Tab-separated table of C-alpha atoms in Angstrom:
chain	number	residue	atom	x	y	z
A	1	UNK	CA	43.772	42.805	86.978
A	2	UNK	CA	45.934	42.948	90.113
A	3	UNK	CA	46.407	40.193	92.544
A	4	UNK	CA	46.970	40.305	95.925
A	5	UNK	CA	49.022	37.877	97.851
A	6	UNK	CA	48.038	39.330	101.318
A	7	UNK	CA	45.804	36.725	102.929
A	8	UNK	CA	42.231	38.063	103.670
A	9	UNK	CA	40.378	36.511	107.239
A	10	UNK	CA	36.857	35.956	106.385
A	11	UNK	CA	34.458	35.196	109.506
A	12	UNK	CA	30.603	34.816	109.026
A	13	UNK	CA	28.386	34.954	111.591
A	14	UNK	CA	25.031	34.442	112.439
A	15	UNK	CA	22.708	36.822	114.963
A	16	UNK	CA	19.353	36.842	115.994
A	17	UNK	CA	18.139	39.906	114.532
A	18	UNK	CA	17.127	41.451	118.367
A	19	UNK	CA	21.123	41.312	118.761
A	20	UNK	CA	22.054	43.675	116.136
A	21	UNK	CA	22.091	46.255	117.923
A	22	UNK	CA	23.833	45.294	121.070
A	23	UNK	CA	26.508	43.461	117.956
A	24	UNK	CA	27.150	46.996	116.672
A	25	UNK	CA	27.754	49.190	119.551
A	26	UNK	CA	30.063	45.980	120.127
A	27	UNK	CA	31.892	45.992	117.391
A	28	UNK	CA	32.513	49.958	117.073
A	29	UNK	CA	34.624	48.999	120.741
A	30	UNK	CA	36.154	46.284	119.923
A	31	UNK	CA	37.171	46.452	116.399
A	32	UNK	CA	38.545	49.634	115.646
A	33	UNK	CA	41.792	48.964	118.364
A	34	UNK	CA	42.052	45.676	116.818
A	35	UNK	CA	42.610	46.860	113.236
A	36	UNK	CA	44.749	49.535	114.259
A	37	UNK	CA	46.721	46.979	116.209
A	38	UNK	CA	46.940	44.585	113.162
A	39	UNK	CA	46.913	46.914	110.389
A	40	UNK	CA	44.452	45.883	108.939
A	41	UNK	CA	41.335	46.702	107.056
A	42	UNK	CA	37.903	45.531	107.796
A	43	UNK	CA	34.935	45.205	105.513
A	44	UNK	CA	31.860	44.478	107.551
A	45	UNK	CA	28.540	42.492	105.154
A	46	UNK	CA	25.350	41.969	106.517
A	47	UNK	CA	22.149	40.141	105.405
A	48	UNK	CA	18.533	39.484	106.105
A	49	UNK	CA	15.292	39.555	105.276
A	50	UNK	CA	13.907	41.906	107.117
A	51	UNK	CA	10.140	40.451	106.855
A	52	UNK	CA	10.974	37.021	107.251
A	53	UNK	CA	14.555	36.154	108.372
A	54	UNK	CA	14.548	36.246	112.542
A	55	UNK	CA	18.680	35.667	112.118
A	56	UNK	CA	21.751	38.312	110.260
A	57	UNK	CA	24.195	37.021	108.163
A	58	UNK	CA	27.974	39.408	108.675
A	59	UNK	CA	30.167	38.433	106.925
A	60	UNK	CA	33.410	40.216	108.318
A	61	UNK	CA	36.245	40.619	106.151
A	62	UNK	CA	39.458	41.091	106.952
A	63	UNK	CA	42.325	42.408	104.495
A	64	UNK	CA	45.231	41.722	105.912
A	65	UNK	CA	49.286	41.619	104.930
A	66	UNK	CA	50.090	38.198	106.146
A	67	UNK	CA	51.117	35.724	102.775
A	68	UNK	CA	49.833	32.766	105.294
A	69	UNK	CA	47.363	31.536	107.675
A	70	UNK	CA	50.226	30.725	110.033
A	71	UNK	CA	50.933	34.680	109.915
A	72	UNK	CA	47.633	36.052	110.012
A	73	UNK	CA	46.697	33.708	113.228
A	74	UNK	CA	50.041	34.819	114.949
A	75	UNK	CA	49.651	38.816	113.772
A	76	UNK	CA	45.893	38.230	115.213
A	77	UNK	CA	46.220	36.234	118.490
A	78	UNK	CA	49.312	38.710	119.495
A	79	UNK	CA	47.286	42.058	119.151
A	80	UNK	CA	44.659	40.174	120.943
A	81	UNK	CA	46.692	39.807	123.749
A	82	UNK	CA	47.957	43.069	123.982
A	83	UNK	CA	45.023	44.356	123.712
A	84	UNK	CA	43.300	42.812	126.670
A	85	UNK	CA	46.535	44.039	128.443
A	86	UNK	CA	46.208	47.736	127.773
A	87	UNK	CA	42.528	48.044	127.276
A	88	UNK	CA	40.982	47.898	130.407
A	89	UNK	CA	37.837	46.027	129.117
A	90	UNK	CA	38.748	44.787	126.053
A	91	UNK	CA	38.354	40.712	127.375
A	92	UNK	CA	34.980	41.429	128.756
A	93	UNK	CA	34.239	43.191	125.474
A	94	UNK	CA	34.872	40.260	123.608
A	95	UNK	CA	33.116	37.844	125.450
A	96	UNK	CA	29.661	39.648	125.391
A	97	UNK	CA	30.258	39.747	121.473
A	98	UNK	CA	30.722	36.157	121.660
A	99	UNK	CA	27.662	35.118	123.884
A	100	UNK	CA	25.743	37.376	120.492
A	101	UNK	CA	27.378	35.149	117.771
A	102	UNK	CA	25.209	31.579	116.929
A	103	UNK	CA	27.605	30.804	114.851
A	104	UNK	CA	31.048	31.152	113.721
A	105	UNK	CA	33.155	29.713	110.437
A	106	UNK	CA	36.775	31.685	109.745
A	107	UNK	CA	37.890	30.914	106.027
A	108	UNK	CA	41.210	32.377	104.223
A	109	UNK	CA	40.924	33.672	100.452
A	110	UNK	CA	43.119	36.209	98.100
A	111	UNK	CA	41.755	38.474	95.897
A	112	UNK	CA	42.095	40.358	92.889
A	113	UNK	CA	41.147	44.191	91.799
A	114	UNK	CA	40.042	44.571	88.439
């Protein structure tokens, strides 16, 4: 077993299924620069029952290089500030993405691999 000290930042989201395409479009604009700026890796998991669910559940797991929640929050805040200053329209795209989210919770987790 290989235990990793770095935290994972997990954002659990709910969006309307009809908004999936727009969410993906905005995610493809927002998340790659954020990953480059932070040096983190993103894994995104999507679940829904296409026949009965009107809601899509998304779990964005950011594999960070930081060991504390305070370090994660500091790196994330600085990265967002840098990107909103250096990329035209980045702040507006963030706001558009946020408008699609019905519910969001954030968690931190450690991980190990076998």
